Amino acid sequence: MLNRKEAPLFKEVENIHFVHAEEKRLKNGIPVFILNGGEQNLVRVEFIFKNVNWDASEPLSGSITNSMLSEGTHNLTAGEIADKIDFYGAFFQAESGFDRSSVTLYSLNRHLGSTLPIIQDILFNSNFPQKELDTLLNTHKQRMKVSLEKNDFLAKKTFNKLVFGDTLYGYTAELEDFDKVNREELMAYYKKAYHPKNCTIVIAGKVDNTVLTMLDSLFGGWTNEAHFEENNFDIPEVKSKFELVEKDQALQSAIRLGIKTVNRTHPDFFGMQLLTTVLGGYFGSRLMSNIREDKGYTYGIGAANISLENTGTFFIASEVGADVCRNTFEEIEKEINILKTELIPEEELKLVKNYFIGSILGSLENIFSHADKFKNIYFYGLDYSHLERQIQTIKHLTSEELKALANKYLVFDDFIKVVVGKY
């Protein structure tokens, strides 16, 4: 009989098998990466484009262009696009991030001959109808009005601006920005960004030779003479290290504090991931144990170490009672100082390492997850040895090495600190 008073035994993960991507090329040179696997006759086809031509005077060009792609082409209306995708049981998604934007199709293999031409039409012939543009801008503006009332949103917005300045990383839309967007601006960005020389295709699922043949037939002859410039940001020096957005009636204060650090190409990145997990990266972390469980200042607090193509950032975020905001900062500083002065006990370190590696294993639930891991290395100029090195590095990091990293990066006085509410 199972004894529920005893913790279950855990087995250390030795190795993780990653499905490797196979590289092909279309006739016009577009790289295609194929990850073959899965039990269902289903494929995910992603067309990925690097964000280009960042212009602080037209900050919404990239994100609104991406959102408008399925709102009409020279051949199909938005309604017709949606109806065709639905008819074949497919799913279409356009996403815009800090570094890249994408157009993604999920489709049954047997329907690719009908669904892929719709994506071709979107990438070749989108025409940004004014009526749909006006509706979309109004919708986004209303959502932004709601977001601007939320303390946690304002804290993130203010923090990013302080850390990254007037780059795309530091930008969050202002209400007036939506009033400046025009169709001509979007058409110009569309021609420069959605460009065969700026495109990478990643296919995951049950992939056979007919899929590549179909892609080559539809996209291998794609040409575009428009010139584009890849984004490459010089992150400015921080001018202000504390920002208070005061709300006199606030019962809770949103806090965000942290600093610019390194991205996944840096040798210290793996160690920073593990150190961040110890501090605030899981439910049993030191920040949660202290500030939630012991002090009762918040329902949740977490730390993260984020990698971007041009930089990285470490931050801690929470919403706490307005009356204990200062106390929370003191407790955070105390926990950081402990990491800088005391070695992490072996039992705790072993627990966190197993949690961390187990999280990686748990994230590889299907072939699409393996494709996501591939993108995380490919777009940083890395290979699969990076993923294998991550596991081995995490397993062998010592308390002494983590203490050294804490002293190198977690300098509390250098942190940018943001409070929205009362302090």
GROMACS .gro file of C-alpha atoms in nm:
model
  423
    1MET     CA    1   0.000   0.000   0.000
    2LEU     CA    2   0.118   0.351  -0.081
    3ASN     CA    3   0.240   0.539   0.228
    4ARG     CA    4   0.125   0.895   0.171
    5LYS     CA    5   0.329   1.020   0.467
    6GLU     CA    6   0.649   0.955   0.277
    7ALA     CA    7   0.764   1.171  -0.010
    8PRO     CA    8   0.794   0.975  -0.335
    9LEU     CA    9   1.141   0.887  -0.457
   10PHE     CA   10   1.269   1.083  -0.752
   11LYS     CA   11   1.509   0.971  -1.018
   12GLU     CA   12   1.767   1.210  -1.157
   13VAL     CA   13   1.727   1.289  -1.528
   14GLU     CA   14   2.036   1.168  -1.711
   15ASN     CA   15   1.973   1.287  -2.066
   16ILE     CA   16   1.697   1.453  -2.264
   17HIS     CA   17   1.639   1.354  -2.626
   18PHE     CA   18   1.577   1.650  -2.853
   19VAL     CA   19   1.425   1.598  -3.197
   20HIS     CA   20   1.672   1.758  -3.438
   21ALA     CA   21   1.557   1.981  -3.721
   22GLU     CA   22   1.642   1.888  -4.078
   23GLU     CA   23   1.731   2.188  -4.297
   24LYS     CA   24   1.607   2.230  -4.653
   25ARG     CA   25   1.590   2.528  -4.890
   26LEU     CA   26   1.323   2.651  -5.126
   27LYS     CA   27   1.418   2.752  -5.479
   28ASN     CA   28   1.454   3.117  -5.375
   29GLY     CA   29   1.675   3.032  -5.076
   30ILE     CA   30   1.418   3.050  -4.794
   31PRO     CA   31   1.544   2.813  -4.520
   32VAL     CA   32   1.298   2.545  -4.415
   33PHE     CA   33   1.351   2.346  -4.095
   34ILE     CA   34   1.157   2.023  -4.055
   35LEU     CA   35   1.091   1.845  -3.726
   36ASN     CA   36   0.919   1.518  -3.807
   37GLY     CA   37   0.719   1.337  -3.542
   38GLY     CA   38   0.388   1.296  -3.368
   39GLU     CA   39   0.108   1.043  -3.406
   40GLN     CA   40  -0.153   1.260  -3.575
   41ASN     CA   41  -0.160   1.360  -3.942
   42LEU     CA   42  -0.124   1.722  -3.838
   43VAL     CA   43   0.138   1.984  -3.920
   44ARG     CA   44   0.228   2.327  -3.790
   45VAL     CA   45   0.383   2.554  -4.050
   46GLU     CA   46   0.541   2.874  -3.917
   47PHE     CA   47   0.657   3.163  -4.132
   48ILE     CA   48   0.888   3.365  -3.910
   49PHE     CA   49   1.010   3.718  -3.986
   50LYS     CA   50   1.264   3.930  -3.802
   51ASN     CA   51   1.127   4.267  -3.693
   52VAL     CA   52   1.285   4.536  -3.909
   53ASN     CA   53   1.317   4.911  -3.963
   54TRP     CA   54   1.234   5.012  -3.604
   55ASP     CA   55   1.124   5.375  -3.605
   56ALA     CA   56   1.027   5.536  -3.274
   57SER     CA   57   0.807   5.783  -3.465
   58GLU     CA   58   0.599   5.491  -3.602
   59PRO     CA   59   0.616   5.249  -3.307
   60LEU     CA   60   0.306   5.043  -3.389
   61SER     CA   61   0.394   4.966  -3.752
   62GLY     CA   62   0.517   4.614  -3.683
   63SER     CA   63   0.255   4.492  -3.437
   64ILE     CA   64  -0.047   4.641  -3.617
   65THR     CA   65   0.075   4.515  -3.955
   66ASN     CA   66   0.097   4.165  -3.809
   67SER     CA   67  -0.251   4.192  -3.657
   68MET     CA   68  -0.397   4.308  -3.990
   69LEU     CA   69  -0.260   4.026  -4.206
   70SER     CA   70  -0.579   3.819  -4.197
   71GLU     CA   71  -0.813   4.118  -4.232
   72GLY     CA   72  -0.829   4.102  -4.609
   73THR     CA   73  -0.631   4.051  -4.928
   74HIS     CA   74  -0.680   4.153  -5.291
   75ASN     CA   75  -0.864   3.822  -5.335
   76LEU     CA   76  -1.036   3.747  -5.003
   77THR     CA   77  -1.219   3.943  -4.736
   78ALA     CA   78  -1.149   3.887  -4.367
   79GLY     CA   79  -1.470   3.686  -4.341
   80GLU     CA   80  -1.379   3.466  -4.636
   81ILE     CA   81  -1.033   3.398  -4.492
   82ALA     CA   82  -1.185   3.296  -4.158
   83ASP     CA   83  -1.452   3.080  -4.323
   84LYS     CA   84  -1.201   2.894  -4.539
   85ILE     CA   85  -0.967   2.825  -4.245
   86ASP     CA   86  -1.261   2.703  -4.034
   87PHE     CA   87  -1.405   2.490  -4.314
   88TYR     CA   88  -1.090   2.279  -4.326
   89GLY     CA   89  -1.064   2.250  -3.948
   90ALA     CA   90  -0.740   2.450  -3.956
   91PHE     CA   91  -0.615   2.724  -3.727
   92PHE     CA   92  -0.435   3.046  -3.820
   93GLN     CA   93  -0.236   3.265  -3.582
   94ALA     CA   94  -0.034   3.583  -3.629
   95GLU     CA   95   0.194   3.688  -3.343
   96SER     CA   96   0.428   3.982  -3.291
   97GLY     CA   97   0.712   3.972  -3.037
   98PHE     CA   98   1.012   4.184  -2.941
   99ASP     CA   99   1.247   4.031  -3.198
  100ARG     CA  100   1.033   3.846  -3.448
  101SER     CA  101   0.681   3.817  -3.584
  102SER     CA  102   0.519   3.508  -3.725
  103VAL     CA  103   0.233   3.367  -3.925
  104THR     CA  104   0.139   3.014  -3.818
  105LEU     CA  105  -0.090   2.755  -3.973
  106TYR     CA  106  -0.208   2.436  -3.803
  107SER     CA  107  -0.364   2.202  -4.057
  108LEU     CA  108  -0.442   1.838  -4.122
  109ASN     CA  109  -0.203   1.703  -4.385
  110ARG     CA  110  -0.481   1.612  -4.622
  111HIS     CA  111  -0.605   1.972  -4.629
  112LEU     CA  112  -0.268   2.148  -4.678
  113GLY     CA  113  -0.335   2.179  -5.049
  114SER     CA  114  -0.633   2.399  -4.961
  115THR     CA  115  -0.502   2.583  -4.653
  116LEU     CA  116  -0.145   2.675  -4.753
  117PRO     CA  117  -0.265   2.884  -5.053
  118ILE     CA  118  -0.459   3.099  -4.806
  119ILE     CA  119  -0.134   3.173  -4.621
  120GLN     CA  120   0.034   3.247  -4.953
  121ASP     CA  121  -0.240   3.498  -5.032
  122ILE     CA  122  -0.201   3.661  -4.690
  123LEU     CA  123   0.178   3.696  -4.726
  124PHE     CA  124   0.168   3.810  -5.088
  125ASN     CA  125  -0.153   4.011  -5.118
  126SER     CA  126  -0.272   4.161  -4.787
  127ASN     CA  127  -0.429   4.499  -4.857
  128PHE     CA  128  -0.519   4.638  -4.511
  129PRO     CA  129  -0.880   4.749  -4.570
  130GLN     CA  130  -0.951   5.081  -4.402
  131LYS     CA  131  -1.276   4.968  -4.240
  132GLU     CA  132  -1.109   4.667  -4.075
  133LEU     CA  133  -0.812   4.883  -3.975
  134ASP     CA  134  -1.038   5.136  -3.803
  135THR     CA  135  -1.216   4.857  -3.615
  136LEU     CA  136  -0.891   4.693  -3.508
  137LEU     CA  137  -0.736   5.020  -3.390
  138ASN     CA  138  -1.046   5.104  -3.188
  139THR     CA  139  -1.041   4.755  -3.029
  140HIS     CA  140  -0.672   4.781  -2.941
  141LYS     CA  141  -0.724   5.130  -2.801
  142GLN     CA  142  -1.007   5.015  -2.575
  143ARG     CA  143  -0.796   4.726  -2.448
  144MET     CA  144  -0.511   4.964  -2.378
  145LYS     CA  145  -0.742   5.190  -2.175
  146VAL     CA  146  -0.832   4.892  -1.958
  147SER     CA  147  -0.468   4.786  -1.924
  148LEU     CA  148  -0.357   5.134  -1.821
  149GLU     CA  149  -0.583   5.105  -1.517
  150LYS     CA  150  -0.395   4.797  -1.395
  151ASN     CA  151  -0.103   4.856  -1.162
  152ASP     CA  152   0.093   4.550  -1.276
  153PHE     CA  153   0.071   4.658  -1.642
  154LEU     CA  154   0.194   5.009  -1.556
  155ALA     CA  155   0.480   4.866  -1.350
  156LYS     CA  156   0.595   4.647  -1.642
  157LYS     CA  157   0.558   4.935  -1.887
  158THR     CA  158   0.757   5.176  -1.670
  159PHE     CA  159   1.027   4.919  -1.591
  160ASN     CA  160   1.086   4.829  -1.957
  161LYS     CA  161   1.109   5.196  -2.051
  162LEU     CA  162   1.369   5.262  -1.781
  163VAL     CA  163   1.577   4.955  -1.870
  164PHE     CA  164   1.561   4.967  -2.250
  165GLY     CA  165   1.490   5.331  -2.335
  166ASP     CA  166   1.341   5.420  -2.675
  167THR     CA  167   1.414   5.085  -2.834
  168LEU     CA  168   1.143   4.836  -2.930
  169TYR     CA  169   1.223   4.650  -2.606
  170GLY     CA  170   1.137   4.957  -2.401
  171TYR     CA  171   0.828   5.062  -2.592
  172THR     CA  172   0.468   5.012  -2.481
  173ALA     CA  173   0.187   5.174  -2.677
  174GLU     CA  174   0.040   5.505  -2.568
  175LEU     CA  175  -0.324   5.578  -2.648
  176GLU     CA  176  -0.233   5.857  -2.890
  177ASP     CA  177  -0.011   5.620  -3.091
  178PHE     CA  178  -0.319   5.439  -3.222
  179ASP     CA  179  -0.451   5.766  -3.368
  180LYS     CA  180  -0.131   5.810  -3.573
  181VAL     CA  181  -0.144   5.473  -3.752
  182ASN     CA  182  -0.238   5.490  -4.119
  183ARG     CA  183  -0.282   5.237  -4.397
  184GLU     CA  184   0.012   5.365  -4.605
  185GLU     CA  185   0.250   5.318  -4.311
  186LEU     CA  186   0.137   4.958  -4.269
  187MET     CA  187   0.165   4.881  -4.640
  188ALA     CA  188   0.522   5.013  -4.640
  189TYR     CA  189   0.617   4.801  -4.338
  190TYR     CA  190   0.447   4.494  -4.488
  191LYS     CA  191   0.661   4.512  -4.801
  192LYS     CA  192   0.983   4.546  -4.601
  193ALA     CA  193   0.921   4.291  -4.325
  194TYR     CA  194   0.722   4.014  -4.497
  195HIS     CA  195   1.001   3.948  -4.738
  196PRO     CA  196   1.149   3.618  -4.866
  197LYS     CA  197   1.499   3.722  -4.759
  198ASN     CA  198   1.364   3.789  -4.409
  199CYS     CA  199   1.170   3.462  -4.382
  200THR     CA  200   1.240   3.133  -4.205
  201ILE     CA  201   0.995   2.844  -4.224
  202VAL     CA  202   0.969   2.588  -3.944
  203ILE     CA  203   0.748   2.282  -4.000
  204ALA     CA  204   0.662   2.038  -3.722
  205GLY     CA  205   0.439   1.732  -3.724
  206LYS     CA  206   0.382   1.452  -3.971
  207VAL     CA  207   0.591   1.587  -4.256
  208ASP     CA  208   0.644   1.401  -4.583
  209ASN     CA  209   0.799   1.503  -4.915
  210THR     CA  210   0.470   1.637  -5.048
  211VAL     CA  211   0.473   1.914  -4.786
  212LEU     CA  212   0.808   2.048  -4.903
  213THR     CA  213   0.706   2.016  -5.267
  214MET     CA  214   0.390   2.214  -5.195
  215LEU     CA  215   0.585   2.484  -5.009
  216ASP     CA  216   0.832   2.515  -5.295
  217SER     CA  217   0.551   2.544  -5.547
  218LEU     CA  218   0.373   2.816  -5.349
  219PHE     CA  219   0.665   3.010  -5.197
  220GLY     CA  220   0.977   2.911  -5.394
  221GLY     CA  221   0.912   3.179  -5.656
  222TRP     CA  222   0.842   3.458  -5.404
  223THR     CA  223   1.045   3.769  -5.486
  224ASN     CA  224   1.052   4.115  -5.332
  225GLU     CA  225   1.283   4.404  -5.417
  226ALA     CA  226   1.200   4.616  -5.110
  227HIS     CA  227   1.499   4.707  -4.891
  228PHE     CA  228   1.487   4.642  -4.516
  229GLU     CA  229   1.723   4.690  -4.223
  230GLU     CA  230   1.737   4.444  -3.935
  231ASN     CA  231   1.680   4.590  -3.588
  232ASN     CA  232   1.996   4.620  -3.382
  233PHE     CA  233   1.958   4.816  -3.062
  234ASP     CA  234   2.211   5.003  -2.854
  235ILE     CA  235   2.060   4.990  -2.506
  236PRO     CA  236   2.111   5.330  -2.335
  237GLU     CA  237   2.253   5.384  -1.989
  238VAL     CA  238   1.989   5.395  -1.718
  239LYS     CA  239   1.912   5.749  -1.604
  240SER     CA  240   1.667   5.680  -1.322
  241LYS     CA  241   1.685   5.388  -1.078
  242PHE     CA  242   1.358   5.449  -0.895
  243GLU     CA  243   1.018   5.543  -1.032
  244LEU     CA  244   0.698   5.586  -0.834
  245VAL     CA  245   0.365   5.605  -1.017
  246GLU     CA  246   0.157   5.723  -0.725
  247LYS     CA  247  -0.206   5.622  -0.676
  248ASP     CA  248  -0.338   5.767  -0.352
  249GLN     CA  249  -0.634   5.530  -0.320
  250ALA     CA  250  -0.441   5.213  -0.399
  251LEU     CA  251  -0.483   4.922  -0.159
  252GLN     CA  252  -0.211   4.728  -0.340
  253SER     CA  253   0.113   4.837  -0.499
  254ALA     CA  254   0.263   4.667  -0.803
  255ILE     CA  255   0.640   4.639  -0.781
  256ARG     CA  256   0.898   4.544  -1.041
  257LEU     CA  257   1.271   4.561  -0.988
  258GLY     CA  258   1.569   4.427  -1.171
  259ILE     CA  259   1.849   4.500  -1.412
  260LYS     CA  260   1.976   4.441  -1.763
  261THR     CA  261   2.178   4.117  -1.772
  262VAL     CA  262   2.288   3.862  -2.033
  263ASN     CA  263   2.105   3.658  -2.294
  264ARG     CA  264   2.129   3.286  -2.372
  265THR     CA  265   2.450   3.324  -2.575
  266HIS     CA  266   2.649   3.425  -2.264
  267PRO     CA  267   2.835   3.163  -2.055
  268ASP     CA  268   2.669   3.293  -1.736
  269PHE     CA  269   2.313   3.249  -1.866
  270PHE     CA  270   2.262   2.893  -1.743
  271GLY     CA  271   2.387   2.982  -1.397
  272MET     CA  272   2.162   3.286  -1.385
  273GLN     CA  273   1.864   3.068  -1.478
  274LEU     CA  274   1.933   2.835  -1.186
  275LEU     CA  275   2.006   3.119  -0.944
  276THR     CA  276   1.683   3.291  -1.046
  277THR     CA  277   1.491   2.968  -0.985
  278VAL     CA  278   1.630   2.943  -0.632
  279LEU     CA  279   1.537   3.303  -0.560
  280GLY     CA  280   1.192   3.325  -0.717
  281GLY     CA  281   1.141   3.083  -1.004
  282TYR     CA  282   0.910   2.822  -0.852
  283PHE     CA  283   0.642   2.793  -0.585
  284GLY     CA  284   0.885   2.685  -0.315
  285SER     CA  285   1.137   2.959  -0.392
  286ARG     CA  286   1.295   3.177  -0.126
  287LEU     CA  287   1.090   3.483  -0.217
  288MET     CA  288   0.765   3.286  -0.205
  289SER     CA  289   0.859   3.122   0.125
  290ASN     CA  290   0.947   3.455   0.284
  291ILE     CA  291   0.712   3.714   0.136
  292ARG     CA  292   0.403   3.500   0.079
  293GLU     CA  293   0.422   3.214   0.326
  294ASP     CA  294   0.601   3.379   0.619
  295LYS     CA  295   0.510   3.749   0.593
  296GLY     CA  296   0.177   3.726   0.408
  297TYR     CA  297   0.253   4.038   0.204
  298THR     CA  298   0.130   3.894  -0.129
  299TYR     CA  299  -0.045   3.608  -0.302
  300GLY     CA  300   0.251   3.560  -0.531
  301ILE     CA  301   0.597   3.688  -0.614
  302GLY     CA  302   0.835   3.566  -0.880
  303ALA     CA  303   1.168   3.627  -1.047
  304ALA     CA  304   1.261   3.569  -1.410
  305ASN     CA  305   1.567   3.582  -1.629
  306ILE     CA  306   1.461   3.676  -1.983
  307SER     CA  307   1.668   3.639  -2.299
  308LEU     CA  308   1.627   3.879  -2.591
  309GLU     CA  309   1.836   3.879  -2.907
  310ASN     CA  310   2.017   4.202  -2.822
  311THR     CA  311   2.030   4.175  -2.443
  312GLY     CA  312   1.876   4.007  -2.139
  313THR     CA  313   1.699   4.114  -1.825
  314PHE     CA  314   1.651   3.987  -1.469
  315PHE     CA  315   1.348   4.107  -1.274
  316ILE     CA  316   1.134   4.042  -0.969
  317ALA     CA  317   0.761   4.124  -0.982
  318SER     CA  318   0.471   4.117  -0.739
  319GLU     CA  319   0.164   4.299  -0.612
  320VAL     CA  320   0.172   4.361  -0.237
  321GLY     CA  321  -0.033   4.543   0.021
  322ALA     CA  322   0.036   4.916  -0.011
  323ASP     CA  323   0.113   4.936   0.360
  324VAL     CA  324   0.392   4.676   0.333
  325CYS     CA  325   0.553   4.792   0.008
  326ARG     CA  326   0.870   4.923   0.176
  327ASN     CA  327   0.892   4.611   0.392
  328THR     CA  328   0.874   4.396   0.078
  329PHE     CA  329   1.173   4.573  -0.075
  330GLU     CA  330   1.364   4.518   0.249
  331GLU     CA  331   1.284   4.146   0.247
  332ILE     CA  332   1.383   4.111  -0.118
  333GLU     CA  333   1.715   4.279  -0.047
  334LYS     CA  334   1.765   4.050   0.250
  335GLU     CA  335   1.709   3.737   0.041
  336ILE     CA  336   1.948   3.861  -0.226
  337ASN     CA  337   2.215   3.936   0.033
  338ILE     CA  338   2.181   3.584   0.173
  339LEU     CA  339   2.253   3.445  -0.174
  340LYS     CA  340   2.562   3.669  -0.191
  341THR     CA  341   2.700   3.576   0.150
  342GLU     CA  342   2.586   3.219   0.221
  343LEU     CA  343   2.617   2.899   0.022
  344ILE     CA  344   2.294   2.737  -0.094
  345PRO     CA  345   2.252   2.416   0.111
  346GLU     CA  346   2.319   2.100  -0.087
  347GLU     CA  347   1.970   1.957  -0.031
  348GLU     CA  348   1.800   2.275  -0.157
  349LEU     CA  349   2.032   2.297  -0.457
  350LYS     CA  350   1.963   1.936  -0.550
  351LEU     CA  351   1.589   1.996  -0.525
  352VAL     CA  352   1.600   2.305  -0.747
  353LYS     CA  353   1.823   2.136  -1.005
  354ASN     CA  354   1.580   1.846  -1.033
  355TYR     CA  355   1.287   2.086  -1.058
  356PHE     CA  356   1.463   2.287  -1.329
  357ILE     CA  357   1.566   1.989  -1.541
  358GLY     CA  358   1.227   1.828  -1.484
  359SER     CA  359   1.063   2.146  -1.616
  360ILE     CA  360   1.265   2.120  -1.935
  361LEU     CA  361   1.164   1.757  -1.975
  362GLY     CA  362   0.801   1.841  -1.901
  363SER     CA  363   0.800   2.117  -2.161
  364LEU     CA  364   0.880   1.868  -2.439
  365GLU     CA  365   0.530   1.726  -2.451
  366ASN     CA  366   0.497   1.703  -2.831
  367ILE     CA  367   0.676   1.768  -3.158
  368PHE     CA  368   0.565   2.132  -3.154
  369SER     CA  369   0.747   2.181  -2.823
  370HIS     CA  370   1.063   2.042  -2.980
  371ALA     CA  371   1.023   2.295  -3.262
  372ASP     CA  372   0.999   2.574  -3.004
  373LYS     CA  373   1.326   2.457  -2.845
  374PHE     CA  374   1.487   2.459  -3.188
  375LYS     CA  375   1.379   2.820  -3.248
  376ASN     CA  376   1.532   2.919  -2.915
  377ILE     CA  377   1.874   2.811  -3.035
  378TYR     CA  378   1.858   2.879  -3.409
  379PHE     CA  379   1.771   3.246  -3.386
  380TYR     CA  380   2.059   3.302  -3.142
  381GLY     CA  381   2.310   3.140  -3.376
  382LEU     CA  382   2.342   2.834  -3.150
  383ASP     CA  383   2.314   2.461  -3.214
  384TYR     CA  384   2.188   2.154  -3.029
  385SER     CA  385   2.505   2.133  -2.822
  386HIS     CA  386   2.372   2.440  -2.640
  387LEU     CA  387   2.068   2.246  -2.517
  388GLU     CA  388   2.280   1.949  -2.415
  389ARG     CA  389   2.531   2.180  -2.244
  390GLN     CA  390   2.247   2.345  -2.053
  391ILE     CA  391   2.150   2.016  -1.888
  392GLN     CA  392   2.508   1.925  -1.797
  393THR     CA  393   2.590   2.276  -1.673
  394ILE     CA  394   2.284   2.290  -1.449
  395LYS     CA  395   2.361   1.944  -1.307
  396HIS     CA  396   2.719   2.038  -1.214
  397LEU     CA  397   2.683   2.399  -1.094
  398THR     CA  398   2.807   2.438  -0.737
  399SER     CA  399   2.688   2.657  -0.454
  400GLU     CA  400   3.018   2.846  -0.474
  401GLU     CA  401   2.961   2.927  -0.841
  402LEU     CA  402   2.606   3.046  -0.776
  403LYS     CA  403   2.725   3.263  -0.490
  404ALA     CA  404   2.981   3.422  -0.727
  405LEU     CA  405   2.707   3.488  -0.985
  406ALA     CA  406   2.488   3.650  -0.719
  407ASN     CA  407   2.772   3.887  -0.629
  408LYS     CA  408   2.837   3.961  -0.996
  409TYR     CA  409   2.480   4.035  -1.110
  410LEU     CA  410   2.247   4.082  -0.811
  411VAL     CA  411   2.367   4.419  -0.687
  412PHE     CA  412   2.056   4.556  -0.520
  413ASP     CA  413   2.167   4.919  -0.526
  414ASP     CA  414   2.202   4.897  -0.904
  415PHE     CA  415   1.852   4.758  -0.954
  416ILE     CA  416   1.590   4.967  -1.129
  417LYS     CA  417   1.290   4.978  -0.896
  418VAL     CA  418   0.934   5.066  -0.995
  419VAL     CA  419   0.630   5.106  -0.770
  420VAL     CA  420   0.278   5.170  -0.896
  421GLY     CA  421   0.044   5.252  -0.609
  422LYS     CA  422   0.177   5.376  -0.276
  423TYR     CA  423   0.526   5.350  -0.132
   0.00000   0.00000   0.00000
